[in-house]
Short mmCIF file of C-alpha atoms and ligand atoms in Angstrom, two decimals:
data_model
loop_
_atom_site.label_atom_id
_atom_site.label_comp_id
_atom_site.label_asym_id
_atom_site.label_seq_id
_atom_site.Cartn_x
_atom_site.Cartn_y
_atom_site.Cartn_z
CA MET A 1 -51.32 -10.12 -37.61
CA SER A 2 -48.57 -12.29 -38.82
CA LYS A 3 -48.58 -12.85 -42.55
CA THR A 4 -48.66 -16.66 -42.13
CA PHE A 5 -51.45 -16.29 -39.63
CA GLU A 6 -53.31 -14.30 -42.19
CA LYS A 7 -53.08 -17.14 -44.61
CA LEU A 8 -54.33 -19.62 -42.03
CA LYS A 9 -57.40 -17.54 -41.13
CA PRO A 10 -59.71 -18.55 -44.06
CA TYR A 11 -59.18 -22.15 -43.24
CA LEU A 12 -60.02 -21.50 -39.60
CA ASP A 13 -63.11 -19.53 -40.60
CA LYS A 14 -64.35 -22.28 -42.82
CA ALA A 15 -63.77 -24.97 -40.06
CA MET A 16 -65.57 -22.78 -37.63
CA ALA A 17 -68.51 -22.36 -40.04
CA LEU A 18 -68.80 -26.13 -40.51
CA GLN A 19 -68.56 -26.69 -36.77
CA THR A 20 -71.36 -24.14 -36.28
CA ALA A 21 -73.51 -25.95 -38.82
CA ARG A 22 -72.80 -29.30 -36.89
CA SER A 23 -73.74 -27.61 -33.65
CA LEU A 24 -77.03 -26.38 -35.14
CA PHE A 25 -78.00 -29.87 -36.22
CA GLU A 26 -77.11 -31.17 -32.82
CA TRP A 27 -79.29 -28.50 -31.23
CA ASP A 28 -82.15 -29.39 -33.59
CA THR A 29 -81.78 -33.13 -33.05
CA GLN A 30 -82.10 -32.66 -29.29
CA THR A 31 -84.89 -30.22 -29.24
CA LEU A 32 -87.25 -30.01 -32.29
CA ALA A 33 -86.46 -32.71 -34.86
CA PRO A 34 -88.99 -35.39 -35.31
CA PHE A 35 -87.96 -38.85 -33.93
CA GLY A 36 -87.94 -40.45 -37.39
CA ALA A 37 -85.44 -37.96 -38.77
CA ALA A 38 -82.49 -39.67 -37.04
CA ASP A 39 -81.31 -42.03 -39.84
CA ASN A 40 -81.40 -39.67 -42.70
CA THR A 41 -80.08 -36.61 -40.77
CA SER A 42 -77.22 -38.73 -39.54
CA LYS A 43 -76.06 -38.93 -43.17
CA VAL A 44 -75.88 -35.15 -43.41
CA ASN A 45 -74.06 -35.12 -40.13
CA GLY A 46 -71.59 -37.54 -41.44
CA ILE A 47 -70.90 -35.41 -44.59
CA LEU A 48 -70.60 -32.12 -42.50
CA SER A 49 -68.12 -33.77 -40.15
CA ASP A 50 -66.20 -35.17 -43.09
CA GLU A 51 -66.00 -31.60 -44.67
CA TYR A 52 -65.01 -30.16 -41.22
CA MET A 53 -62.17 -32.67 -41.00
CA LYS A 54 -60.97 -31.90 -44.64
CA SER A 55 -61.07 -28.13 -43.90
CA LEU A 56 -58.59 -28.60 -41.15
CA ILE A 57 -56.55 -31.77 -42.02
CA ASN A 58 -54.81 -30.91 -45.26
CA ASP A 59 -51.42 -30.13 -46.52
CA ASP A 60 -51.93 -26.39 -46.72
CA VAL A 61 -52.93 -26.12 -43.04
CA ARG A 62 -50.27 -28.62 -41.99
CA GLN A 63 -47.55 -26.52 -43.48
CA LEU A 64 -48.93 -23.23 -42.17
CA LEU A 65 -49.28 -24.69 -38.73
CA LYS A 66 -45.75 -25.86 -38.82
CA LYS A 67 -44.44 -22.50 -40.00
CA LEU A 68 -46.46 -20.73 -37.30
CA GLN A 69 -45.03 -22.98 -34.57
CA GLU A 70 -41.50 -21.98 -35.74
CA GLU A 71 -42.48 -18.22 -35.81
CA GLN A 72 -43.87 -18.64 -32.29
CA GLU A 73 -40.35 -19.35 -31.11
CA GLN A 74 -39.22 -16.12 -32.78
CA ALA A 75 -42.03 -14.28 -30.88
CA GLU A 76 -43.62 -12.97 -34.17
CA LEU A 77 -47.17 -13.88 -33.01
CA SER A 78 -49.59 -12.05 -30.69
CA ASP A 79 -50.66 -13.90 -27.54
CA LEU A 80 -54.13 -14.58 -29.06
CA GLU A 81 -52.54 -16.05 -32.12
CA LYS A 82 -50.17 -18.20 -30.00
CA ALA A 83 -53.23 -19.54 -28.08
CA ILE A 84 -55.04 -20.34 -31.24
CA ILE A 85 -52.04 -22.18 -32.65
CA LYS A 86 -51.80 -24.26 -29.47
CA GLU A 87 -55.49 -25.11 -29.61
CA LEU A 88 -55.20 -25.84 -33.26
CA ALA A 89 -52.21 -28.09 -32.73
CA LYS A 90 -54.30 -30.01 -30.16
CA SER A 91 -57.21 -30.57 -32.49
CA TYR A 92 -54.82 -31.40 -35.18
CA GLU A 93 -53.24 -34.11 -33.06
CA GLN A 94 -56.76 -35.47 -32.21
CA LEU A 95 -58.13 -35.42 -35.78
CA GLU A 96 -55.10 -36.17 -37.80
CA SER A 97 -54.64 -39.57 -35.91
CA ILE A 98 -58.07 -40.86 -37.10
CA PRO A 99 -58.46 -42.17 -40.65
CA PRO A 100 -61.11 -40.03 -42.31
CA GLU A 101 -63.31 -43.11 -43.18
CA GLU A 102 -63.44 -44.14 -39.59
CA TYR A 103 -64.15 -40.61 -38.37
CA LYS A 104 -67.13 -40.41 -40.69
CA GLU A 105 -68.36 -43.78 -39.65
CA TYR A 106 -68.06 -42.82 -36.01
CA ASN A 107 -70.02 -39.61 -36.45
CA GLU A 108 -72.81 -41.45 -38.19
CA LEU A 109 -72.85 -44.00 -35.44
CA THR A 110 -73.12 -41.42 -32.60
CA SER A 111 -75.77 -39.51 -34.36
CA ILE A 112 -77.99 -42.71 -34.45
CA SER A 113 -76.92 -44.10 -31.11
CA SER A 114 -78.11 -41.03 -29.11
CA ARG A 115 -81.56 -41.71 -30.45
CA LYS A 116 -81.30 -45.44 -29.71
CA TRP A 117 -80.26 -44.59 -26.26
CA ALA A 118 -83.24 -42.44 -25.64
CA LYS A 119 -85.52 -45.11 -26.98
CA ALA A 120 -83.87 -47.78 -24.87
CA LYS A 121 -84.09 -45.70 -21.77
CA LYS A 122 -87.81 -45.01 -22.38
CA ASP A 123 -88.43 -48.82 -22.88
CA ASN A 124 -86.09 -49.76 -20.00
CA SER A 125 -84.24 -52.03 -22.36
CA TYR A 126 -80.39 -51.96 -22.02
CA SER A 127 -80.09 -54.88 -24.45
CA ASP A 128 -81.44 -52.60 -27.30
CA PHE A 129 -78.68 -50.09 -26.64
CA ALA A 130 -75.85 -52.47 -25.73
CA PRO A 131 -74.77 -53.27 -29.35
CA TYR A 132 -74.43 -49.59 -29.99
CA LEU A 133 -72.54 -48.96 -26.80
CA GLN A 134 -70.19 -51.82 -27.75
CA LYS A 135 -69.46 -50.14 -31.12
CA ILE A 136 -68.94 -46.83 -29.55
CA ILE A 137 -66.54 -48.22 -27.04
CA ASP A 138 -64.61 -50.15 -29.70
CA PHE A 139 -64.29 -46.85 -31.65
CA LYS A 140 -63.15 -44.93 -28.60
CA LYS A 141 -60.53 -47.54 -27.66
CA LYS A 142 -59.21 -47.63 -31.22
CA PHE A 143 -59.11 -43.77 -31.50
CA ALA A 144 -57.50 -43.41 -28.05
CA SER A 145 -54.86 -46.03 -28.96
CA TYR A 146 -53.86 -43.98 -32.01
CA ARG A 147 -52.90 -41.21 -29.61
CA VAL A 148 -51.30 -42.89 -26.68
CA LYS A 149 -47.83 -41.37 -25.90
CA ASP A 150 -45.75 -40.13 -23.02
CA GLY A 151 -46.75 -43.07 -20.93
CA LYS A 152 -50.50 -42.17 -20.92
CA THR A 153 -53.12 -44.89 -20.86
CA PRO A 154 -55.96 -44.77 -23.46
CA TYR A 155 -58.44 -43.52 -20.89
CA GLU A 156 -56.04 -40.68 -19.93
CA VAL A 157 -55.94 -39.66 -23.63
CA LEU A 158 -59.79 -39.28 -23.33
CA LEU A 159 -59.68 -37.55 -19.98
CA GLY A 160 -57.26 -35.03 -21.35
CA ASP A 161 -59.68 -34.09 -24.14
CA TYR A 162 -61.95 -32.66 -21.53
CA GLU A 163 -59.54 -31.54 -18.81
CA GLU A 164 -55.85 -31.38 -19.73
CA CYS A 165 -54.69 -30.66 -16.15
CA PHE A 166 -55.96 -33.84 -14.59
CA MET A 167 -54.61 -37.32 -15.15
CA ILE A 168 -55.53 -40.64 -13.41
CA LYS A 169 -53.24 -40.09 -10.42
CA ASP A 170 -54.72 -36.62 -9.76
CA LEU A 171 -58.26 -37.88 -10.10
CA ASP A 172 -57.56 -40.94 -7.90
CA ALA A 173 -56.02 -38.72 -5.22
CA PHE A 174 -59.01 -36.40 -5.29
CA PHE A 175 -61.57 -39.28 -5.32
CA ASP A 176 -59.90 -41.37 -2.72
CA LYS A 177 -59.82 -38.55 -0.37
CA PHE A 178 -63.48 -37.66 -1.15
CA LYS A 179 -64.53 -41.25 -0.60
CA ALA A 180 -62.71 -41.57 2.77
CA GLU A 181 -64.22 -38.25 4.09
CA ILE A 182 -67.61 -38.06 2.50
CA ILE A 183 -69.06 -41.59 2.16
CA PRO A 184 -69.12 -41.96 5.95
CA LEU A 185 -70.77 -38.61 6.31
CA VAL A 186 -73.40 -39.46 3.67
CA LYS A 187 -74.24 -42.70 5.55
CA GLU A 188 -74.66 -40.73 8.84
CA VAL A 189 -76.86 -38.10 7.13
CA TYR A 190 -79.02 -40.85 5.48
CA LYS A 191 -79.99 -41.99 8.96
CA LYS A 192 -81.34 -38.36 9.68
CA THR A 193 -82.88 -37.83 6.34
CA ASP A 194 -86.44 -37.82 7.53
CA THR A 195 -85.78 -34.91 9.83
CA ILE A 196 -86.31 -32.63 6.96
CA ASP A 197 -89.80 -32.56 5.20
CA LYS A 198 -89.98 -31.45 1.72
CA SER A 199 -93.23 -33.20 0.64
CA TYR A 200 -94.23 -29.77 -0.89
CA ASN A 201 -91.66 -30.38 -3.67
CA SER A 202 -93.64 -33.30 -5.21
CA LEU A 203 -97.07 -31.72 -5.23
CA ASN A 204 -98.44 -30.68 -8.69
CA TYR A 205 -96.66 -27.82 -10.29
CA ASP A 206 -98.09 -26.44 -13.48
CA ILE A 207 -95.44 -26.93 -16.25
CA GLU A 208 -96.16 -23.65 -18.00
CA LYS A 209 -95.69 -21.72 -14.65
CA GLN A 210 -92.44 -23.62 -14.13
CA LYS A 211 -91.18 -22.53 -17.44
CA GLU A 212 -92.12 -19.01 -16.81
CA PHE A 213 -90.41 -18.98 -13.41
CA CYS A 214 -87.26 -20.68 -14.78
CA LYS A 215 -87.07 -18.08 -17.46
CA TYR A 216 -87.30 -15.39 -14.87
CA LEU A 217 -84.48 -17.07 -12.91
CA SER A 218 -82.25 -17.24 -15.88
CA GLY A 219 -82.78 -13.54 -16.54
CA TYR A 220 -82.27 -12.73 -12.88
CA LEU A 221 -78.80 -14.39 -13.01
CA GLY A 222 -77.99 -12.33 -16.19
CA PHE A 223 -78.94 -14.49 -19.05
CA ASP A 224 -79.14 -12.15 -21.97
CA PHE A 225 -82.27 -12.88 -24.12
CA ASN A 226 -80.93 -10.82 -27.03
CA ARG A 227 -78.14 -13.34 -27.34
CA GLY A 228 -79.74 -16.55 -26.04
CA VAL A 229 -82.76 -18.86 -26.17
CA ILE A 230 -84.31 -21.49 -23.97
CA ALA A 231 -85.91 -24.63 -25.29
CA GLU A 232 -86.81 -28.08 -23.95
CA SER A 233 -85.07 -31.42 -24.17
CA GLU A 234 -84.88 -34.78 -22.42
CA HIS A 235 -81.59 -33.89 -20.84
CA PRO A 236 -80.86 -30.18 -20.13
CA PHE A 237 -77.75 -28.79 -21.86
CA THR A 238 -76.04 -25.64 -23.12
CA LEU A 239 -74.80 -25.16 -26.66
CA GLN A 240 -73.18 -22.02 -28.22
CA LEU A 241 -72.88 -21.06 -31.87
CA HIS A 242 -70.80 -18.00 -30.67
CA ASN A 243 -70.98 -15.44 -27.88
CA HIS A 244 -74.03 -13.79 -29.42
CA ASP A 245 -75.94 -17.06 -29.76
CA VAL A 246 -75.98 -19.19 -26.66
CA ARG A 247 -78.76 -21.76 -26.22
CA ILE A 248 -79.91 -23.66 -23.16
CA THR A 249 -82.64 -26.30 -22.68
CA GLY A 250 -84.78 -27.08 -19.65
CA ARG A 251 -86.71 -30.11 -18.56
CA TYR A 252 -89.91 -29.88 -16.57
CA LEU A 253 -91.56 -32.39 -14.41
CA GLU A 254 -95.05 -31.89 -12.90
CA ASN A 255 -94.17 -33.43 -9.57
CA ASN A 256 -90.77 -32.07 -8.97
CA LEU A 257 -90.29 -28.35 -8.68
CA GLU A 258 -86.62 -28.38 -7.81
CA SER A 259 -85.62 -30.43 -10.82
CA SER A 260 -86.51 -27.61 -13.34
CA ILE A 261 -85.22 -24.79 -11.05
CA PHE A 262 -81.73 -26.13 -10.46
CA SER A 263 -81.33 -27.27 -14.10
CA ALA A 264 -82.22 -23.76 -15.11
CA ILE A 265 -79.63 -22.24 -12.68
CA HIS A 266 -77.05 -24.77 -13.75
CA GLU A 267 -77.44 -24.27 -17.50
CA THR A 268 -77.57 -20.47 -17.01
CA GLY A 269 -74.17 -20.74 -15.30
CA HIS A 270 -72.89 -22.45 -18.46
CA ALA A 271 -74.54 -19.82 -20.65
CA LEU A 272 -73.12 -16.78 -18.80
CA TYR A 273 -69.58 -18.31 -19.40
CA GLU A 274 -70.04 -18.47 -23.19
CA MET A 275 -71.86 -15.10 -23.33
CA ASN A 276 -69.06 -13.36 -21.49
CA ILE A 277 -66.27 -14.68 -23.69
CA ASP A 278 -64.43 -11.80 -25.24
CA ASP A 279 -65.57 -10.64 -28.68
CA SER A 280 -62.00 -10.98 -29.93
CA LEU A 281 -62.04 -14.69 -29.16
CA THR A 282 -65.44 -15.79 -30.28
CA GLN A 283 -65.64 -17.87 -33.48
CA THR A 284 -61.95 -18.86 -33.10
CA PRO A 285 -60.66 -22.14 -31.76
CA VAL A 286 -60.19 -20.44 -28.28
CA GLY A 287 -63.66 -18.85 -28.27
CA THR A 288 -65.23 -21.24 -25.78
CA GLY A 289 -64.75 -22.26 -22.09
CA ALA A 290 -61.27 -23.37 -20.98
CA SER A 291 -62.34 -26.90 -20.36
CA MET A 292 -65.27 -29.02 -19.47
CA GLY A 293 -64.15 -28.88 -15.82
CA MET A 294 -63.93 -25.11 -15.86
CA HIS A 295 -67.34 -24.98 -17.55
CA GLU A 296 -68.93 -27.18 -14.90
CA SER A 297 -67.29 -24.99 -12.31
CA GLN A 298 -69.40 -22.05 -13.45
CA SER A 299 -72.69 -24.00 -13.65
CA ARG A 300 -72.06 -25.74 -10.29
CA PHE A 301 -71.07 -22.40 -8.69
CA PHE A 302 -74.47 -20.87 -9.46
CA GLU A 303 -76.41 -24.17 -8.89
CA ASN A 304 -74.97 -24.99 -5.52
CA LEU A 305 -72.98 -22.38 -3.87
CA ILE A 306 -75.29 -19.48 -4.90
CA GLY A 307 -78.51 -21.27 -5.75
CA ARG A 308 -78.86 -23.36 -2.53
CA SER A 309 -78.12 -20.46 -0.24
CA TYR A 310 -80.56 -18.53 1.96
CA ASP A 311 -79.16 -15.27 0.81
CA PHE A 312 -79.89 -15.95 -2.93
CA TRP A 313 -83.53 -16.85 -2.20
CA GLU A 314 -84.28 -14.09 0.25
CA PRO A 315 -85.22 -11.43 -2.34
CA ILE A 316 -86.87 -13.76 -4.81
CA TYR A 317 -88.71 -16.49 -2.78
CA GLU A 318 -91.81 -14.45 -2.67
CA LYS A 319 -92.05 -14.54 -6.34
CA LEU A 320 -91.88 -18.30 -6.38
CA VAL A 321 -94.68 -18.53 -3.74
CA GLU A 322 -96.72 -16.15 -5.93
CA ALA A 323 -96.41 -18.51 -8.77
CA PHE A 324 -97.52 -21.53 -6.77
CA PRO A 325 -99.49 -20.26 -3.86
CA GLU A 326 -101.55 -23.47 -3.63
CA ASN A 327 -98.36 -25.44 -2.83
CA LEU A 328 -95.94 -22.92 -1.19
CA GLN A 329 -97.96 -20.28 0.72
CA ASN A 330 -97.47 -22.16 4.03
CA ILE A 331 -93.84 -23.05 3.34
CA PRO A 332 -91.68 -20.39 4.99
CA LEU A 333 -88.28 -19.63 3.37
CA GLU A 334 -86.38 -21.36 5.98
CA LYS A 335 -88.31 -24.54 5.40
CA PHE A 336 -87.74 -24.18 1.68
CA ILE A 337 -83.98 -23.72 2.13
CA LYS A 338 -83.80 -26.84 4.23
CA GLY A 339 -85.76 -28.63 1.55
CA ILE A 340 -83.42 -27.65 -1.27
CA ASN A 341 -80.44 -28.88 0.80
CA LYS A 342 -82.04 -32.13 1.87
CA VAL A 343 -79.98 -35.21 1.44
CA SER A 344 -81.71 -38.34 0.56
CA PRO A 345 -80.91 -41.55 -1.13
CA CYS A 346 -81.19 -40.96 -4.94
CA LEU A 347 -80.30 -43.04 -7.99
CA ILE A 348 -80.29 -40.36 -10.49
CA ARG A 349 -77.20 -38.25 -10.80
CA THR A 350 -78.93 -35.08 -12.18
CA GLU A 351 -81.37 -35.10 -9.26
CA ALA A 352 -78.78 -36.07 -6.56
CA ASP A 353 -78.26 -33.76 -3.49
CA GLU A 354 -75.14 -31.75 -3.27
CA LEU A 355 -73.54 -34.00 -0.68
CA SER A 356 -73.69 -37.17 -2.51
CA TYR A 357 -73.41 -35.81 -6.04
CA CYS A 358 -69.73 -36.60 -6.44
CA ILE A 359 -70.20 -40.19 -5.48
CA HIS A 360 -72.31 -40.61 -8.68
CA ILE A 361 -69.40 -39.23 -10.58
CA ILE A 362 -66.84 -41.51 -8.85
CA ILE A 363 -68.92 -44.48 -9.83
CA ARG A 364 -68.94 -43.57 -13.43
CA TYR A 365 -65.20 -42.76 -13.43
CA GLU A 366 -64.46 -46.18 -11.88
CA ILE A 367 -66.60 -47.95 -14.43
CA GLU A 368 -65.01 -46.08 -17.36
CA LYS A 369 -61.56 -46.89 -16.07
CA MET A 370 -62.65 -50.68 -15.98
CA ILE A 371 -64.01 -50.41 -19.53
CA PHE A 372 -60.76 -48.95 -20.89
CA ASN A 373 -58.61 -51.38 -18.89
CA ASN A 374 -60.68 -54.21 -20.38
CA GLU A 375 -61.78 -55.30 -16.99
CA VAL A 376 -65.61 -55.41 -17.70
CA THR A 377 -67.73 -56.41 -20.72
CA VAL A 378 -70.60 -54.42 -22.11
CA ASP A 379 -73.03 -57.10 -20.92
CA ASP A 380 -71.79 -56.94 -17.33
CA LEU A 381 -72.05 -53.11 -17.02
CA PRO A 382 -75.44 -53.03 -15.41
CA LYS A 383 -74.40 -55.47 -12.79
CA VAL A 384 -71.20 -53.47 -12.02
CA TRP A 385 -73.16 -50.24 -11.97
CA ASN A 386 -75.74 -51.65 -9.47
CA GLN A 387 -73.17 -53.10 -7.22
CA LYS A 388 -71.17 -49.83 -6.90
CA TYR A 389 -74.37 -47.95 -6.04
CA GLN A 390 -75.05 -50.62 -3.35
CA ASP A 391 -71.54 -50.34 -2.00
CA TYR A 392 -71.10 -46.60 -1.88
CA LEU A 393 -74.62 -45.28 -1.31
CA GLY A 394 -76.46 -48.35 0.01
CA ILE A 395 -79.08 -48.27 -2.67
CA ALA A 396 -79.38 -50.16 -6.03
CA PRO A 397 -81.45 -49.51 -9.17
CA THR A 398 -84.32 -51.88 -9.83
CA ASN A 399 -84.30 -51.16 -13.62
CA ASP A 400 -81.75 -50.06 -16.13
CA SER A 401 -83.48 -46.76 -16.92
CA GLU A 402 -82.52 -45.48 -13.44
CA GLY A 403 -79.23 -47.26 -13.67
CA ILE A 404 -76.82 -47.75 -16.48
CA LEU A 405 -79.05 -46.06 -19.04
CA GLN A 406 -79.68 -42.84 -17.13
CA ASP A 407 -77.02 -40.61 -18.85
CA ILE A 408 -76.81 -39.47 -22.43
CA HIS A 409 -73.00 -39.08 -22.38
CA TRP A 410 -71.87 -42.54 -23.48
CA SER A 411 -74.39 -42.61 -26.37
CA PHE A 412 -72.41 -39.61 -27.76
CA GLY A 413 -69.08 -41.33 -27.19
CA GLU A 414 -68.29 -38.97 -24.31
CA PHE A 415 -66.07 -41.14 -22.12
CA GLY A 416 -63.91 -39.27 -19.72
CA TYR A 417 -66.29 -36.38 -19.40
CA PHE A 418 -67.89 -37.26 -16.03
CA PRO A 419 -64.90 -36.39 -13.91
CA SER A 420 -65.24 -32.79 -15.20
CA TYR A 421 -68.46 -32.41 -13.09
CA ALA A 422 -66.47 -33.33 -9.93
CA ILE A 423 -63.45 -31.18 -10.85
CA GLY A 424 -65.80 -28.38 -11.64
CA THR A 425 -67.71 -28.68 -8.41
CA ALA A 426 -64.51 -28.66 -6.50
CA VAL A 427 -63.20 -25.57 -8.47
CA ALA A 428 -66.37 -23.83 -7.72
CA SER A 429 -65.75 -24.06 -3.96
CA GLN A 430 -62.23 -22.86 -4.44
CA ILE A 431 -63.27 -19.94 -6.36
CA TYR A 432 -66.15 -19.18 -3.91
CA GLU A 433 -63.78 -19.07 -1.01
CA TYR A 434 -61.51 -16.57 -2.72
CA MET A 435 -64.57 -14.51 -4.03
CA LYS A 436 -65.71 -14.10 -0.37
CA GLU A 437 -62.42 -12.56 0.65
CA LYS A 438 -62.73 -10.12 -2.21
CA MET A 439 -66.35 -8.95 -1.90
CA PRO A 440 -69.39 -9.16 0.33
CA VAL A 441 -71.09 -11.99 -1.59
CA SER A 442 -73.88 -12.59 1.02
CA GLU A 443 -74.78 -8.92 1.02
CA TYR A 444 -75.04 -8.67 -2.67
CA LEU A 445 -77.24 -11.77 -2.91
CA ARG A 446 -79.53 -10.41 -0.22
CA GLN A 447 -79.87 -7.13 -2.20
CA GLY A 448 -80.70 -9.22 -5.33
CA ASN A 449 -77.57 -7.74 -6.87
CA ILE A 450 -75.91 -10.45 -8.91
CA THR A 451 -74.02 -8.14 -11.17
CA PRO A 452 -70.80 -7.84 -9.17
CA ILE A 453 -70.58 -11.68 -8.75
CA ARG A 454 -71.20 -12.10 -12.52
CA GLU A 455 -68.62 -9.38 -13.44
CA PHE A 456 -65.98 -10.97 -11.08
CA LEU A 457 -66.46 -14.27 -12.93
CA ARG A 458 -66.34 -12.48 -16.33
CA ASP A 459 -63.20 -10.52 -15.66
CA ASN A 460 -61.33 -13.37 -13.95
CA ILE A 461 -62.49 -16.40 -15.85
CA HIS A 462 -65.06 -16.02 -18.72
CA LYS A 463 -63.53 -13.46 -20.93
CA TYR A 464 -60.32 -15.50 -21.33
CA GLY A 465 -62.18 -18.29 -23.19
CA ALA A 466 -59.76 -21.20 -23.80
CA THR A 467 -56.62 -18.93 -23.82
CA LYS A 468 -55.72 -20.36 -20.22
CA ASN A 469 -56.28 -23.81 -18.77
CA THR A 470 -57.93 -24.64 -15.51
CA ASN A 471 -54.78 -24.48 -13.32
CA GLU A 472 -53.63 -21.37 -15.03
CA ILE A 473 -56.88 -19.59 -14.32
CA LEU A 474 -56.82 -20.83 -10.68
CA LYS A 475 -53.23 -19.77 -10.16
CA ASP A 476 -53.89 -16.33 -11.59
CA LEU A 477 -57.05 -15.94 -9.62
CA CYS A 478 -56.50 -17.58 -6.23
CA GLY A 479 -52.58 -17.83 -6.24
CA GLU A 480 -52.75 -21.62 -6.14
CA GLU A 481 -53.62 -24.50 -8.38
CA PHE A 482 -56.43 -26.98 -7.95
CA LYS A 483 -56.98 -28.05 -4.35
CA PRO A 484 -60.02 -30.28 -3.59
CA ASP A 485 -59.88 -29.51 0.15
CA TYR A 486 -62.01 -26.44 -0.16
CA TYR A 487 -64.88 -28.58 -1.57
CA ILE A 488 -64.55 -31.42 0.96
CA ASN A 489 -64.35 -29.07 3.92
CA TYR A 490 -67.25 -27.01 2.60
CA LEU A 491 -69.44 -30.14 2.36
CA LYS A 492 -68.35 -31.40 5.84
CA GLU A 493 -69.04 -28.07 7.52
CA LYS A 494 -72.33 -27.37 5.79
CA TYR A 495 -73.93 -30.81 6.19
CA SER A 496 -72.67 -31.42 9.72
CA ARG A 497 -74.40 -28.21 10.61
CA LEU A 498 -77.55 -28.79 8.73
CA TYR A 499 -78.06 -32.32 10.28
CA GLU A 500 -76.61 -31.38 13.64
CA LEU A 501 -74.04 -34.12 13.68
ZN1 LIG B 601 -73.26 -28.86 -16.86
#
């Protein structure tokens, strides 16, 4: 280890410890904390984030970082040290630009606003959340403006925080192509949606049995219960303290079996990524997934490409039937597979079918672009939202809970995050095509053998953590950078076949 790096390490360790404490509070807030805790706990969060910032943004670290960047040119650093320096420089640029007072105020705000959002959603009252959303947007615009450079727009600064390889021109090209090819297909399929019956899915499914089955599914995919736990929350998510403590949540609805099953598979995909990060990287700035897009590629890979396939369910469907014989004993596997791939008009992103899912993302992306280009006011957001759903999917929400208030992201200040879901979904298709060339994926699935698939992902993606970015991973793995065509062609082929178009 370089001598300078050795001096930096205690600062990094302290920052990581404070970050871990903040994550633990976030986990608690979303799962077990009583509703009334929000206001007081947000003060604690504010202080912790203030300390986190001070532990990184100070003269000592600034000088060490500068020295290390010089040493880097003289090749005195290991690859891991270089990757950490690069990541640290990125956080430095992000954090240093924000005055500490504003950063603290912002963290207190988002800690309260996520609770306000939950209540507004429950009460179907956008006007209760709108003032908080306005404040968050004002902060994000201000923070982004501090970091605008190299001809980037404020929205691109935010996009870059989640996925550095994709700027507006890349996303516009991807989404324009997607809209041109998939929206007409969705509209065609909608005309035939009644040809698939999945009324079995909305019968009564005991919540405890759903939890049990979802736990089984996570374990089947490789979730390690010695290093992970599963809890419940309003919006399923994954959070890691390090690679030996990875946590996921589920959400269970009595009259929607698929909702919990596919959330469980999705979050398990995220969890496997974090659990498989190399021990040498965990608890360092590169000890997490490469980007949000790459993370979503892993969750969507398991959720869609694996989890909606016949081969995956062949060895385990019997177990699902055994859990709910009253509802499923007369539903053959073929019918179940058609059911889980059924396309039908849906207003809720997290419950959308695979074919139209990306359109939900495009709507959010276009609205975020409008917000940051000052083309829409907070008051007009519900109207714009509803109009886009009408234009692209031919359906519109009748209330804000199933419209503008449905997602938690903006209440946390996560603008620029949504495109990661679409990028990830497309990356998953690209990886899947390549994986099928390298191994008999179908055969493994039919044998109930997930291990080779998981190990392939671990060895080519997971173990590297954030030492490589999305395009570097894709290039090393598939020999080419991001290409959305695999995803678009996969959808066209699969759904034309399923609906006999
Ligand atoms: Zn996800």
